[in-house]
Amino acid sequence: MRNLIAALIIVLALPETALALDTSTGPVRIEKVADGLRGPWAIGFLPDGGVLVTEKRGRLWHIQDGRARRVAGLPEVAVQGQGGLLDILVPRDFAESRQIYLTHAKPQAGGSGTALSVGRLSADGTRLTGTQVIVEMTPGSTGGKHFGSRLVEGRDGKIYMSVGERGDRPAAQDLSRHNGSILRLNRDGTAPGDNPFVDHPGAQPEIWSYGHRNPQGLAMDAQGRIWANEHGARGGDEVNLIAKGANYGWPIIAYGRHYSGSQIGEGTAKPGLEQPVMYWDPSIAPSGMAFHSGKTRQAWRDNAFVGSLKFDYIARLAGSPLAEVERIESPETRRVRDIREGPDGAIWFLSEDRGALYRMVPE
Amino acid sequence: MRNLIAALIIVLALPETALALDTSTGPVRIEKVADGLRGPWAIGFLPDGGVLVTEKRGRLWHIQDGRARRVAGLPEVAVQGQGGLLDILVPRDFAESRQIYLTHAKPQAGGSGTALSVGRLSADGTRLTGTQVIVEMTPGSTGGKHFGSRLVEGRDGKIYMSVGERGDRPAAQDLSRHNGSILRLNRDGTAPGDNPFVDHPGAQPEIWSYGHRNPQGLAMDAQGRIWANEHGARGGDEVNLIAKGANYGWPIIAYGRHYSGSQIGEGTAKPGLEQPVMYWDPSIAPSGMAFHSGKTRQAWRDNAFVGSLKFDYIARLAGSPLAEVERIESPETRRVRDIREGPDGAIWFLSEDRGALYRMVPE
């Protein structure tokens, strides 16, 4: 009954909603796949054509064949501030494993922490079974800021997961805490033996890179490299190429400034600390990130697409080093929270404000 | 007969040459293993206790059981300026493959280029057979500067090879040329399919990272990460943590200055360009690099050792980010050209000025 009501709320796209939009690489149309979503956060594609969408408030939807059904069996989610049900990963072996990975804020004594849970999707796609928390950040915070969190399955089969610093700046430099880091995990949540800090006394062995602020985009390119975007301080949102064991500098160096206008830490660069590949000033509040295969538009090949929460557009990044070459804007690109290339080669994205899932298709 | 004469020239160590030296982690003794070498450049350890030493002038020595024998069957070497026979790599599967890898300046039309050759060491250890060039840089230069070149076998079984920019600064930013890069190679010299620029039109597919000046040290740490040191401009010798596809900035950014004192490029930092992990000002002219296992001295575990050609010492680097914590100096540490941890856990090094091979052993 609950699923039935939900199905009524979510409206599936009708052909007439498709709009033509000119972009610098040619026209695209933006088609609505579903609306009626409340605070949608992440998209996952199932191999049978189904699509999963998370809502921060703690709901997971299974959209297929003109129908949206709610998925039960979620982990316990702490919905507070920027925290809630966050990213989703459908691993490459889903057809065999049926595993679905979810990041979320997990209730902790006195607050909440970013966590990773995994469960198996039932054959009818409406229930996760055996759901359990397999990674949980070192005590998070009572605050509601900077949870991260995005997931990527590396070419090496490991899971990469971004964790925000929870507003606790020094913790981003503290290897004994997960705050402000990108983790690399085995499929069962344990730390691989070749992670960079496994032999470092007191360090959390899951840490792959650190010194991040609030990474809300994570993507793998065609060469298998891992990239992240993160919310920096004012005027310092970054794109980073993630290297094993590297320190991305927060809060020692940053291109942004405190909201008061005062300088952060020691400036913009320091030996031993990584430079971003690019930064946005003013900040765009980036969320989601995907590299395109070029399948439906050759000019998009190896381009990165990033959503802007603040300025309501999709950023297209190209070149080496990556730089923003285009801002794709339409009535649909309001607070773009997640962006992915679908199995169809279209750019799928979520508008948080419009509560809708769209596909952007080259014409 | 030639080998016999050579054996007379090279003098093997006598116990009385060991000297006691105080270091900040405790006393060490420095033992001479061989002298009479002329311009020794690199050390390779064979699994049977033999040691190979290259001389830039184009000779390879096999030192074992108190005897030094010359190894025949080398590739053609162009000896000019800083070029000649350079690094050596004994791969982990040597016992089965018998392969020996050598870098060298190779004669090219109008000049020379850094190249990689491989051959099989005969059972008696005095001859390379089937020696062939498997990698050769895009046309090098008529000049005699900045050949690189060091070799490391990665944990992934690939060969990493550094190539200097040959004094051609812009070429270090040109992906169509090997100058100023670190290459990643299959054992047969071909480019692995997951190298970062294999799909990049016009790029050399062997390139793993670029924007280097003259990297003369390359080492893998216990976590499998690849590190390089390089000769920068005045006041800008660097240590870099090497990341796939990354651009280390030369000559756009640098901590050093032109010898005239004028600024290089655009300053010391720029988004998209990597920062060094540390730099030396004044420049020390670093050559060779090795991480220590801690086997013979726990305090050395995960420390890096780097030779200084200019200031005649061995640098010990520790911490995160790596920083120079000690300068080990003795009469033997004159123009330290190469440095390695031996199978015995001692620090082996070559003094170019003294023409000698030493081991530094904790007491």
Short mmCIF file of C-alpha atoms in Angstrom, two decimals, chain A:
data_model
loop_
_atom_site.label_atom_id
_atom_site.label_comp_id
_atom_site.label_asym_id
_atom_site.label_seq_id
_atom_site.Cartn_x
_atom_site.Cartn_y
_atom_site.Cartn_z
CA MET A 1 0.00 0.00 0.00
CA ARG A 2 2.85 2.31 0.95
CA ASN A 3 4.59 1.47 -2.33
CA LEU A 4 1.43 2.12 -4.25
CA ILE A 5 1.03 5.61 -2.80
CA ALA A 6 4.66 6.33 -3.53
CA ALA A 7 4.20 5.24 -7.10
CA LEU A 8 1.45 7.79 -7.44
CA ILE A 9 3.61 10.59 -6.13
CA ILE A 10 6.49 9.91 -8.52
CA VAL A 11 5.51 10.88 -12.03
CA LEU A 12 7.33 9.27 -14.91
CA ALA A 13 8.42 11.26 -17.89
CA LEU A 14 6.20 11.90 -20.85
CA PRO A 15 7.79 12.46 -24.25
CA GLU A 16 6.52 16.04 -24.46
CA THR A 17 8.69 17.12 -21.55
CA ALA A 18 11.80 16.87 -23.72
CA LEU A 19 13.33 20.28 -24.38
CA ALA A 20 15.88 21.24 -26.97
CA LEU A 21 18.93 23.06 -25.66
CA ASP A 22 21.90 24.36 -27.56
CA THR A 23 25.32 23.59 -26.17
CA SER A 24 28.78 24.30 -27.50
CA THR A 25 29.10 20.71 -28.73
CA GLY A 26 25.65 20.65 -30.37
CA PRO A 27 22.00 20.38 -29.32
CA VAL A 28 20.78 18.16 -26.51
CA ARG A 29 17.33 17.42 -25.19
CA ILE A 30 16.59 17.11 -21.50
CA GLU A 31 14.00 14.48 -20.67
CA LYS A 32 12.34 14.07 -17.34
CA VAL A 33 12.49 10.47 -16.09
CA ALA A 34 10.77 10.97 -12.74
CA ASP A 35 9.67 13.74 -10.44
CA GLY A 36 8.01 14.00 -7.06
CA LEU A 37 11.31 13.11 -5.41
CA ARG A 38 12.15 14.90 -2.16
CA GLY A 39 15.78 15.81 -1.76
CA PRO A 40 17.15 13.23 -4.22
CA TRP A 41 20.88 12.61 -3.67
CA ALA A 42 22.23 9.81 -5.85
CA ILE A 43 21.56 7.63 -8.87
CA GLY A 44 22.44 3.96 -9.41
CA PHE A 45 21.86 1.97 -12.61
CA LEU A 46 20.84 -1.68 -12.49
CA PRO A 47 21.85 -3.94 -15.37
CA ASP A 48 18.20 -4.75 -16.18
CA GLY A 49 17.33 -1.13 -16.96
CA GLY A 50 16.08 -0.22 -13.49
CA VAL A 51 17.33 2.92 -11.76
CA LEU A 52 17.78 3.43 -8.03
CA VAL A 53 17.56 6.91 -6.52
CA THR A 54 18.31 7.83 -2.92
CA GLU A 55 16.64 10.66 -1.03
CA LYS A 56 18.54 12.28 1.79
CA ARG A 57 15.52 11.94 4.07
CA GLY A 58 16.10 8.19 4.04
CA ARG A 59 14.15 6.73 1.16
CA LEU A 60 15.39 4.60 -1.72
CA TRP A 61 13.40 4.35 -4.97
CA HIS A 62 13.46 1.70 -7.65
CA ILE A 63 12.31 3.20 -10.94
CA GLN A 64 11.56 0.93 -13.88
CA ASP A 65 9.07 0.53 -16.69
CA GLY A 66 7.13 3.66 -15.78
CA ARG A 67 6.83 2.70 -12.14
CA ALA A 68 8.59 3.92 -9.00
CA ARG A 69 8.65 1.58 -6.02
CA ARG A 70 10.11 2.19 -2.62
CA VAL A 71 12.89 -0.14 -1.50
CA ALA A 72 12.78 -1.44 2.08
CA GLY A 73 15.50 -2.86 4.27
CA LEU A 74 17.68 0.26 4.53
CA PRO A 75 20.31 0.76 7.23
CA GLU A 76 19.52 3.10 10.12
CA VAL A 77 19.96 6.66 8.88
CA ALA A 78 20.48 9.83 10.95
CA VAL A 79 18.73 12.62 9.04
CA GLN A 80 20.17 15.91 10.26
CA GLY A 81 21.55 18.92 8.44
CA GLN A 82 23.50 17.71 5.38
CA GLY A 83 23.37 14.14 6.67
CA GLY A 84 20.95 11.38 5.75
CA LEU A 85 20.84 8.68 3.10
CA LEU A 86 23.52 9.73 0.63
CA ASP A 87 25.33 7.87 -2.17
CA ILE A 88 24.64 4.56 -3.87
CA LEU A 89 26.94 2.15 -5.70
CA VAL A 90 25.80 -0.72 -7.87
CA PRO A 91 28.97 -2.82 -8.25
CA ARG A 92 29.99 -4.27 -11.61
CA ASP A 93 29.21 -7.79 -10.41
CA PHE A 94 25.68 -6.86 -9.31
CA ALA A 95 24.04 -9.43 -11.60
CA GLU A 96 25.75 -12.17 -9.56
CA SER A 97 26.22 -10.55 -6.16
CA ARG A 98 22.96 -8.49 -6.01
CA GLN A 99 24.90 -6.18 -3.67
CA ILE A 100 23.94 -2.52 -3.26
CA TYR A 101 26.24 -0.18 -1.34
CA LEU A 102 24.87 2.91 0.39
CA THR A 103 26.56 5.72 2.29
CA HIS A 104 24.64 7.46 5.03
CA ALA A 105 24.88 9.37 8.26
CA LYS A 106 24.71 6.78 11.01
CA PRO A 107 23.53 7.61 14.53
CA GLN A 108 26.47 7.60 16.93
CA ALA A 109 26.68 8.37 20.63
CA GLY A 110 26.26 12.14 20.76
CA GLY A 111 25.95 12.71 17.01
CA SER A 112 26.39 10.94 13.70
CA GLY A 113 29.14 9.68 11.41
CA THR A 114 29.40 8.86 7.73
CA ALA A 115 29.01 5.12 7.21
CA LEU A 116 28.91 2.55 4.43
CA SER A 117 26.31 -0.23 4.41
CA VAL A 118 25.73 -3.09 2.02
CA GLY A 119 22.70 -5.28 1.40
CA ARG A 120 21.38 -7.61 -1.30
CA LEU A 121 18.55 -6.46 -3.51
CA SER A 122 15.65 -8.91 -3.67
CA ALA A 123 14.68 -10.42 -7.02
CA ASP A 124 11.66 -8.10 -7.28
CA GLY A 125 13.86 -5.07 -6.54
CA THR A 126 11.86 -3.81 -3.53
CA ARG A 127 13.88 -4.96 -0.53
CA LEU A 128 17.46 -5.01 0.68
CA THR A 129 18.23 -8.10 2.70
CA GLY A 130 21.04 -8.72 5.15
CA THR A 131 21.82 -5.02 5.24
CA GLN A 132 24.72 -4.21 7.52
CA VAL A 133 27.10 -1.37 8.28
CA ILE A 134 30.60 -2.36 7.11
CA VAL A 135 32.45 0.93 7.59
CA GLU A 136 31.77 3.70 10.06
CA MET A 137 33.88 6.79 10.48
CA THR A 138 35.74 7.40 13.70
CA PRO A 139 33.38 9.43 15.90
CA GLY A 140 31.79 12.01 13.64
CA SER A 141 30.23 15.08 15.15
CA THR A 142 27.12 16.47 16.75
CA GLY A 143 27.03 19.02 13.92
CA GLY A 144 25.19 18.63 10.64
CA LYS A 145 27.94 19.60 8.16
CA HIS A 146 30.30 17.97 5.68
CA PHE A 147 29.48 14.27 5.52
CA GLY A 148 30.88 13.71 2.05
CA SER A 149 30.12 11.13 0.71
CA ARG A 150 30.52 9.48 -2.66
CA LEU A 151 31.39 5.98 -3.79
CA VAL A 152 33.34 4.69 -6.77
CA GLU A 153 34.34 1.13 -7.66
CA GLY A 154 37.96 1.32 -8.79
CA ARG A 155 39.41 -0.62 -11.67
CA ASP A 156 41.18 -2.60 -8.96
CA GLY A 157 37.79 -3.75 -7.61
CA LYS A 158 38.24 -1.72 -4.43
CA ILE A 159 35.61 0.74 -3.21
CA TYR A 160 36.66 4.37 -2.88
CA MET A 161 34.57 6.45 -0.48
CA SER A 162 34.86 10.13 0.34
CA VAL A 163 34.32 11.39 3.88
CA GLY A 164 33.89 15.05 4.81
CA GLU A 165 35.71 16.61 7.75
CA ARG A 166 32.43 17.32 9.59
CA GLY A 167 33.47 20.93 10.09
CA ASP A 168 36.37 19.76 12.26
CA ARG A 169 39.20 21.27 10.24
CA PRO A 170 42.28 19.90 12.05
CA ALA A 171 40.78 16.39 11.87
CA ALA A 172 41.35 16.46 8.08
CA GLN A 173 45.11 16.29 8.82
CA ASP A 174 44.76 13.65 11.54
CA LEU A 175 45.38 10.15 10.19
CA SER A 176 43.86 8.67 13.33
CA ARG A 177 40.49 10.01 12.18
CA HIS A 178 38.59 9.36 8.97
CA ASN A 179 37.41 12.97 8.71
CA GLY A 180 38.35 14.68 5.48
CA SER A 181 39.66 11.68 3.64
CA ILE A 182 39.08 9.31 0.77
CA LEU A 183 38.96 5.71 1.90
CA ARG A 184 39.90 2.63 -0.12
CA LEU A 185 38.11 -0.52 0.95
CA ASN A 186 37.77 -4.17 0.17
CA ARG A 187 34.25 -5.23 -0.76
CA ASP A 188 33.65 -6.34 2.83
CA GLY A 189 34.70 -2.95 4.21
CA THR A 190 38.11 -4.02 5.47
CA ALA A 191 41.28 -2.12 4.54
CA PRO A 192 43.40 -3.59 1.71
CA GLY A 193 46.92 -4.53 2.77
CA ASP A 194 48.47 -2.19 0.21
CA ASN A 195 46.72 0.94 1.48
CA PRO A 196 49.30 3.63 2.24
CA PHE A 197 48.90 3.92 6.01
CA VAL A 198 48.33 0.32 7.08
CA ASP A 199 51.74 0.25 8.75
CA HIS A 200 51.51 3.79 10.11
CA PRO A 201 51.07 3.61 13.90
CA GLY A 202 47.71 5.00 14.99
CA ALA A 203 46.47 5.72 11.47
CA GLN A 204 43.11 4.50 10.19
CA PRO A 205 44.12 1.84 7.65
CA GLU A 206 41.20 2.65 5.33
CA ILE A 207 42.63 6.08 4.45
CA TRP A 208 43.87 6.43 0.86
CA SER A 209 44.26 10.24 0.74
CA TYR A 210 43.57 13.00 3.25
CA GLY A 211 43.44 16.76 3.82
CA HIS A 212 40.02 17.05 2.14
CA ARG A 213 37.19 19.32 3.27
CA ASN A 214 33.90 18.03 1.90
CA PRO A 215 34.23 15.88 -1.24
CA GLN A 216 30.78 15.41 -2.80
CA GLY A 217 31.90 14.14 -6.18
CA LEU A 218 34.05 11.09 -6.97
CA ALA A 219 34.60 9.57 -10.39
CA MET A 220 36.89 7.22 -12.27
CA ASP A 221 38.15 8.20 -15.71
CA ALA A 222 38.76 5.94 -18.71
CA GLN A 223 42.34 5.40 -17.53
CA GLY A 224 41.20 4.18 -14.15
CA ARG A 225 42.27 7.31 -12.29
CA ILE A 226 40.17 8.51 -9.36
CA TRP A 227 39.07 12.15 -9.26
CA ALA A 228 37.20 14.09 -6.61
CA ASN A 229 35.57 17.45 -6.36
CA GLU A 230 35.10 19.10 -3.01
CA HIS A 231 33.42 22.02 -1.37
CA GLY A 232 36.22 24.32 -0.30
CA ALA A 233 35.99 27.49 1.67
CA ARG A 234 34.65 30.58 -0.10
CA GLY A 235 36.29 30.77 -3.54
CA GLY A 236 38.09 27.47 -3.21
CA ASP A 237 35.98 24.58 -4.48
CA GLU A 238 38.41 22.08 -5.97
CA VAL A 239 38.86 19.25 -8.43
CA ASN A 240 41.61 16.86 -7.36
CA LEU A 241 43.32 13.89 -8.99
CA ILE A 242 43.54 11.42 -6.13
CA ALA A 243 46.91 9.82 -5.48
CA LYS A 244 47.72 7.12 -2.97
CA GLY A 245 48.78 8.50 0.38
CA ALA A 246 48.65 12.11 -0.78
CA ASN A 247 47.67 15.07 1.40
CA TYR A 248 45.37 17.59 -0.26
CA GLY A 249 46.21 20.26 2.24
CA TRP A 250 43.02 21.27 4.06
CA PRO A 251 43.17 23.34 6.26
CA ILE A 252 46.88 24.14 5.86
CA ILE A 253 46.54 25.41 2.31
CA ALA A 254 43.47 26.40 0.29
CA TYR A 255 42.58 28.67 -2.59
CA GLY A 256 39.47 29.74 -0.72
CA ARG A 257 39.24 32.15 2.18
CA HIS A 258 37.28 32.03 5.39
CA TYR A 259 33.83 33.50 4.96
CA SER A 260 35.17 36.39 7.03
CA GLY A 261 37.64 37.08 4.20
CA SER A 262 40.70 36.14 6.23
CA GLN A 263 43.37 33.84 4.79
CA ILE A 264 43.21 30.13 5.57
CA GLY A 265 46.26 28.44 7.03
CA GLU A 266 49.53 29.17 5.27
CA GLY A 267 48.36 30.23 1.82
CA THR A 268 47.69 28.41 -1.42
CA ALA A 269 50.66 26.06 -1.82
CA LYS A 270 53.22 24.19 0.19
CA PRO A 271 55.68 21.43 -0.67
CA GLY A 272 54.31 18.04 0.31
CA LEU A 273 50.71 19.14 -0.17
CA GLU A 274 48.85 18.53 -3.40
CA GLN A 275 47.61 21.30 -5.65
CA PRO A 276 44.10 20.98 -7.02
CA VAL A 277 43.79 20.34 -10.74
CA MET A 278 41.48 23.33 -10.86
CA TYR A 279 39.40 25.43 -8.49
CA TRP A 280 36.28 27.55 -8.72
CA ASP A 281 36.23 31.13 -7.50
CA PRO A 282 33.48 32.00 -6.79
CA SER A 283 32.56 28.62 -5.38
CA ILE A 284 29.87 26.71 -7.26
CA ALA A 285 29.12 24.08 -4.57
CA PRO A 286 29.96 21.05 -6.75
CA SER A 287 28.13 17.78 -6.25
CA GLY A 288 28.36 14.62 -8.29
CA MET A 289 30.95 13.93 -10.96
CA ALA A 290 31.11 11.66 -13.99
CA PHE A 291 33.44 11.13 -16.91
CA HIS A 292 31.78 10.52 -20.25
CA SER A 293 32.67 7.65 -22.56
CA GLY A 294 31.98 9.59 -25.74
CA LYS A 295 29.47 6.92 -26.72
CA THR A 296 26.67 9.33 -27.65
CA ARG A 297 28.79 12.39 -28.41
CA GLN A 298 32.43 12.06 -29.42
CA ALA A 299 33.19 15.62 -28.24
CA TRP A 300 32.30 14.59 -24.68
CA ARG A 301 34.80 11.75 -24.56
CA ASP A 302 36.89 11.93 -21.36
CA ASN A 303 35.09 15.13 -20.35
CA ALA A 304 33.98 15.40 -16.76
CA PHE A 305 30.50 16.61 -15.82
CA VAL A 306 29.94 18.17 -12.41
CA GLY A 307 26.71 19.51 -10.90
CA SER A 308 26.52 22.95 -9.32
CA LEU A 309 24.22 23.29 -6.34
CA LYS A 310 24.77 26.99 -6.00
CA PHE A 311 24.58 28.32 -9.56
CA ASP A 312 22.16 25.79 -11.02
CA TYR A 313 24.16 24.42 -13.91
CA ILE A 314 26.14 21.44 -15.15
CA ALA A 315 29.85 22.11 -15.56
CA ARG A 316 31.65 20.44 -18.45
CA LEU A 317 35.38 20.01 -17.83
CA ALA A 318 37.89 19.12 -20.54
CA GLY A 319 41.57 19.32 -21.40
CA SER A 320 44.72 18.55 -19.49
CA PRO A 321 44.78 19.80 -16.83
CA LEU A 322 40.99 19.65 -16.63
CA ALA A 323 39.34 23.05 -16.83
CA GLU A 324 35.75 24.21 -16.98
CA VAL A 325 34.97 24.75 -20.66
CA GLU A 326 31.18 25.08 -20.56
CA ARG A 327 28.27 25.79 -18.25
CA ILE A 328 25.14 23.94 -19.37
CA GLU A 329 22.10 25.67 -17.94
CA SER A 330 18.40 25.05 -18.34
CA PRO A 331 15.27 25.26 -16.17
CA GLU A 332 15.99 21.65 -15.16
CA THR A 333 19.52 22.19 -13.87
CA ARG A 334 18.42 23.59 -10.51
CA ARG A 335 20.67 22.48 -7.61
CA VAL A 336 22.20 19.57 -9.49
CA ARG A 337 22.98 17.05 -6.77
CA ASP A 338 24.20 14.04 -8.73
CA ILE A 339 25.31 13.34 -12.26
CA ARG A 340 26.17 10.08 -14.03
CA GLU A 341 26.56 8.61 -17.46
CA GLY A 342 23.81 6.06 -17.93
CA PRO A 343 24.23 2.75 -19.72
CA ASP A 344 22.50 4.54 -22.63
CA GLY A 345 25.33 7.10 -22.89
CA ALA A 346 23.05 9.95 -21.77
CA ILE A 347 23.99 12.25 -18.89
CA TRP A 348 21.56 11.51 -16.06
CA PHE A 349 21.20 14.06 -13.28
CA LEU A 350 19.14 14.93 -10.24
CA SER A 351 17.74 18.37 -9.52
CA GLU A 352 17.34 18.75 -5.79
CA ASP A 353 15.00 21.76 -6.09
CA ARG A 354 12.78 20.24 -8.73
CA GLY A 355 12.82 16.84 -7.07
CA ALA A 356 13.37 15.24 -10.43
CA LEU A 357 15.56 12.83 -12.35
CA TYR A 358 16.52 13.86 -15.88
CA ARG A 359 18.49 12.51 -18.81
CA MET A 360 20.38 14.83 -21.11
CA VAL A 361 20.58 13.22 -24.55
CA PRO A 362 22.66 14.47 -27.51
CA GLU A 363 20.51 15.14 -30.56
#
